[in-house]
Amino acid sequence: MTDFALARRNMVEGQLRPNRVNNAGLLAILADLPRERFLPEALRSVAYADDDVPLGNGRFMMEPMVLARLIQILQPQAEDKAMVVAAGLGYGAAILARLTKSVAAVETDAAMAAAARQTLSDLGLSGIEQVAGQAEQGAPAGAPYDVILIEGAVREVPKAISDQLAEGGRLATVIADPSGALGVAHLFVKQGGVVSGRPLFDAGSPALPGFAPPARFTF
């Protein structure tokens, strides 16, 4: 039987701290939150592996180190409104719910959203609104958001999502390389009404389905 408490400690000490995850509040949440509960029973033994966990239908639970670093660079604050795009089984939303005022968790897959809702209820976690719909459209009804996390890699951030950033808001995701090479985590910030981004670190996160960039005309 897997000792999940030990696995959590090993994740924090072996995967996160050595990879520049140093925010004390975030580390405390990651050491406490049972990541395995956000996975189906058959996958719980690999919940703390240093890798993305395949969930089927092209979806993955993001590697702990990459997810933790993305959340850390967002610098979430207690009064922030957050949105998690492609929230999957709810783990990233659960982390942000402990760091912000509220979280809109947008998920296209109804079965995943239902599983996330049940897990969050079982764990007694509040402050998370489940939003059904196309993930690449975000949750405009609740905009603007101070913090946006896209929980997976995308070729580019859809304008529909970046438009939902508040002034001074931050968005983090992994930008996938179209050639299939390693992607790069990016932080985007809205200042003066303009959203600009910068690369941060390499990340091998799989690309999310449904986030293909819009077609461009060629001559």
Coordinates of C-alpha atoms in Angstrom, one line a residue:
M1 CA 0.0 0.0 0.0
T2 CA 1.3 3.4 -1.0
D3 CA 2.2 5.8 1.9
F4 CA 0.7 8.9 0.4
A5 CA 1.8 11.2 3.2
L6 CA 5.4 10.1 2.6
A7 CA 5.0 10.5 -1.1
R8 CA 3.8 14.1 -0.6
R9 CA 6.8 14.9 1.5
N10 CA 9.1 13.4 -1.1
M11 CA 7.4 15.4 -3.8
V12 CA 8.0 18.6 -1.9
E13 CA 11.6 17.9 -0.9
G14 CA 12.7 16.0 -4.0
Q15 CA 10.8 17.6 -6.9
L16 CA 9.7 21.1 -5.8
R17 CA 12.3 22.7 -3.6
P18 CA 15.2 21.6 -5.8
N19 CA 13.4 23.2 -8.8
R20 CA 12.9 26.7 -7.3
V21 CA 9.5 26.3 -5.8
N22 CA 10.2 28.2 -2.6
N23 CA 7.0 30.0 -1.6
A24 CA 6.3 28.8 1.9
G25 CA 2.5 29.1 1.7
L26 CA 2.3 27.2 -1.6
L27 CA 4.7 24.5 -0.3
A28 CA 2.5 24.1 2.8
I29 CA -0.6 23.6 0.7
L30 CA 1.2 21.1 -1.6
A31 CA 2.4 19.2 1.4
D32 CA -1.1 19.0 2.8
L33 CA -3.4 18.6 -0.2
P34 CA -4.0 14.9 -1.1
R35 CA -3.1 14.9 -4.8
E36 CA -4.0 11.2 -5.1
R37 CA -7.7 12.0 -4.2
F38 CA -7.9 13.9 -7.5
L39 CA -7.1 10.8 -9.6
P40 CA -9.1 7.6 -10.3
E41 CA -8.3 4.8 -7.9
A42 CA -6.3 2.9 -10.6
L43 CA -3.9 5.9 -11.0
R44 CA -3.4 6.9 -7.4
S45 CA -0.2 5.0 -7.1
V46 CA 1.5 7.4 -9.6
A47 CA 0.0 10.6 -8.2
Y48 CA 3.3 11.8 -7.0
A49 CA 5.4 10.7 -10.0
D50 CA 7.7 13.3 -11.5
D51 CA 5.7 13.3 -14.7
D52 CA 2.3 14.1 -16.3
V53 CA -0.3 11.5 -15.5
P54 CA -2.4 10.4 -18.5
L55 CA -6.1 10.6 -17.9
G56 CA -7.4 9.5 -21.4
N57 CA -8.9 11.4 -24.3
G58 CA -5.7 13.4 -24.7
R59 CA -5.8 14.8 -21.2
F60 CA -3.2 14.7 -18.4
M61 CA -2.8 15.8 -14.8
M62 CA 0.1 18.2 -15.0
E63 CA 3.5 17.3 -13.6
P64 CA 3.8 18.5 -10.0
M65 CA 6.9 20.7 -10.5
V66 CA 5.5 22.4 -13.6
L67 CA 2.1 23.1 -12.0
A68 CA 3.7 24.4 -8.8
R69 CA 6.1 26.7 -10.6
L70 CA 3.3 28.1 -12.8
I71 CA 1.2 28.8 -9.7
Q72 CA 4.2 30.4 -7.9
I73 CA 4.9 32.8 -10.8
L74 CA 1.3 33.9 -10.8
Q75 CA 1.9 35.3 -7.3
P76 CA -1.7 34.7 -6.2
Q77 CA -3.0 37.0 -3.5
A78 CA -5.8 36.5 -0.9
E79 CA -8.2 39.0 -2.6
D80 CA -7.6 37.8 -6.2
K81 CA -10.2 36.3 -8.4
A82 CA -8.8 33.4 -10.3
M83 CA -9.7 31.2 -13.3
V84 CA -8.4 27.8 -14.1
V85 CA -8.8 26.8 -17.8
A86 CA -9.0 23.1 -18.6
A87 CA -9.3 22.5 -14.8
G88 CA -9.6 18.7 -15.3
L89 CA -10.0 16.8 -12.1
G90 CA -9.7 19.9 -9.9
Y91 CA -6.2 19.7 -8.4
G92 CA -4.9 23.1 -9.7
A93 CA -8.2 24.8 -8.8
A94 CA -8.0 23.3 -5.3
I95 CA -4.5 24.8 -4.8
L96 CA -5.5 28.2 -6.0
A97 CA -8.7 28.1 -3.8
R98 CA -6.4 28.1 -0.8
L99 CA -4.5 31.1 -2.1
T100 CA -7.2 33.4 -3.6
K101 CA -10.6 34.7 -2.9
S102 CA -12.4 32.7 -5.5
V103 CA -11.8 30.3 -8.4
A104 CA -13.7 29.7 -11.6
A105 CA -12.8 26.2 -12.8
V106 CA -13.6 25.9 -16.5
E107 CA -13.8 22.3 -17.9
T108 CA -15.2 21.0 -21.2
D109 CA -15.3 17.3 -20.2
A110 CA -18.5 16.8 -18.2
A111 CA -17.2 13.6 -16.6
M112 CA -14.0 15.2 -15.4
A113 CA -16.0 18.2 -14.1
A114 CA -18.3 15.9 -12.2
A115 CA -15.4 14.0 -10.7
A116 CA -13.8 17.3 -9.6
R117 CA -17.0 18.5 -8.0
Q118 CA -17.3 15.3 -6.0
T119 CA -13.7 15.4 -4.9
L120 CA -13.8 19.0 -3.8
S121 CA -17.0 18.3 -1.9
D122 CA -15.5 15.2 -0.2
L123 CA -12.5 17.3 0.9
G124 CA -14.6 20.1 2.1
L125 CA -13.0 22.7 -0.2
S126 CA -15.0 25.8 -1.1
G127 CA -14.6 29.0 -3.1
I128 CA -14.6 27.1 -6.4
E129 CA -17.3 27.6 -9.1
Q130 CA -17.4 24.8 -11.7
V131 CA -18.0 26.3 -15.1
A132 CA -19.1 24.0 -17.9
G133 CA -18.2 25.0 -21.5
Q134 CA -15.5 25.2 -24.0
A135 CA -12.3 25.7 -22.1
E136 CA -10.7 27.9 -24.8
Q137 CA -13.5 30.4 -24.2
G138 CA -12.8 30.8 -20.5
A139 CA -15.6 32.1 -18.2
P140 CA -16.4 35.6 -19.4
A141 CA -19.4 36.0 -17.2
G142 CA -17.1 36.2 -14.2
A143 CA -14.4 38.3 -15.8
P144 CA -12.1 40.1 -15.2
Y145 CA -9.7 37.8 -13.4
D146 CA -6.6 38.8 -11.5
V147 CA -5.0 35.3 -12.0
I148 CA -5.5 32.8 -14.9
L149 CA -3.9 29.4 -15.0
I150 CA -4.2 27.3 -18.2
E151 CA -3.6 23.8 -16.9
G152 CA -1.8 22.3 -19.9
A153 CA 0.2 23.4 -22.9
V154 CA -1.3 25.5 -25.8
R155 CA 0.1 26.7 -29.1
E156 CA -0.9 30.2 -28.2
V157 CA -3.2 31.8 -25.6
P158 CA -6.7 32.4 -27.1
K159 CA -7.6 36.1 -27.2
A160 CA -10.9 35.2 -25.6
I161 CA -9.0 34.1 -22.5
S162 CA -6.4 36.9 -22.4
D163 CA -9.2 39.4 -22.8
Q164 CA -10.6 38.2 -19.4
L165 CA -7.5 39.4 -17.5
A166 CA -8.0 42.4 -15.2
E167 CA -5.6 45.3 -15.4
G168 CA -2.4 44.1 -13.7
G169 CA -3.6 40.5 -14.0
R170 CA -1.3 37.6 -14.6
L171 CA -1.7 34.5 -16.8
A172 CA 0.5 31.4 -16.8
T173 CA 0.7 28.5 -19.1
V174 CA 3.1 26.4 -21.2
I175 CA 3.4 27.4 -24.8
A176 CA 3.9 24.2 -26.9
D177 CA 6.4 24.1 -29.7
P178 CA 4.6 23.2 -33.0
S179 CA 7.5 20.9 -34.0
G180 CA 6.9 18.7 -30.9
A181 CA 10.0 20.0 -29.1
L182 CA 10.0 20.9 -25.5
G183 CA 7.5 23.7 -24.6
V184 CA 8.3 26.8 -22.6
A185 CA 6.3 28.1 -19.5
H186 CA 5.3 31.7 -20.0
L187 CA 4.0 34.5 -17.8
F188 CA 1.6 37.0 -19.4
V189 CA 0.8 40.3 -17.7
K190 CA -1.8 42.9 -18.6
Q191 CA -0.5 46.5 -18.2
G192 CA -2.1 49.6 -19.7
G193 CA -4.6 47.4 -21.4
V194 CA -1.9 45.4 -23.3
V195 CA -1.1 41.8 -22.6
S196 CA 2.6 40.8 -23.0
G197 CA 4.4 37.6 -22.1
R198 CA 7.9 36.4 -21.3
P199 CA 9.4 32.9 -21.3
L200 CA 10.4 31.4 -18.0
F201 CA 11.5 27.7 -18.1
D202 CA 11.3 24.6 -20.3
A203 CA 8.4 22.3 -19.7
G204 CA 7.3 19.1 -21.4
S205 CA 3.6 19.5 -20.7
P206 CA 1.3 17.8 -23.3
A207 CA -0.8 20.0 -25.5
L208 CA -4.4 20.4 -24.5
P209 CA -7.0 19.2 -27.1
G210 CA -9.2 22.0 -28.6
F211 CA -6.6 24.8 -28.4
A212 CA -5.4 24.8 -32.0
P213 CA -4.5 28.4 -33.1
P214 CA -6.8 30.1 -35.6
A215 CA -6.1 29.5 -39.2
R216 CA -4.0 32.1 -41.0
F217 CA -4.2 33.0 -44.6
T218 CA -1.1 32.3 -46.7
F219 CA -0.3 33.6 -50.2

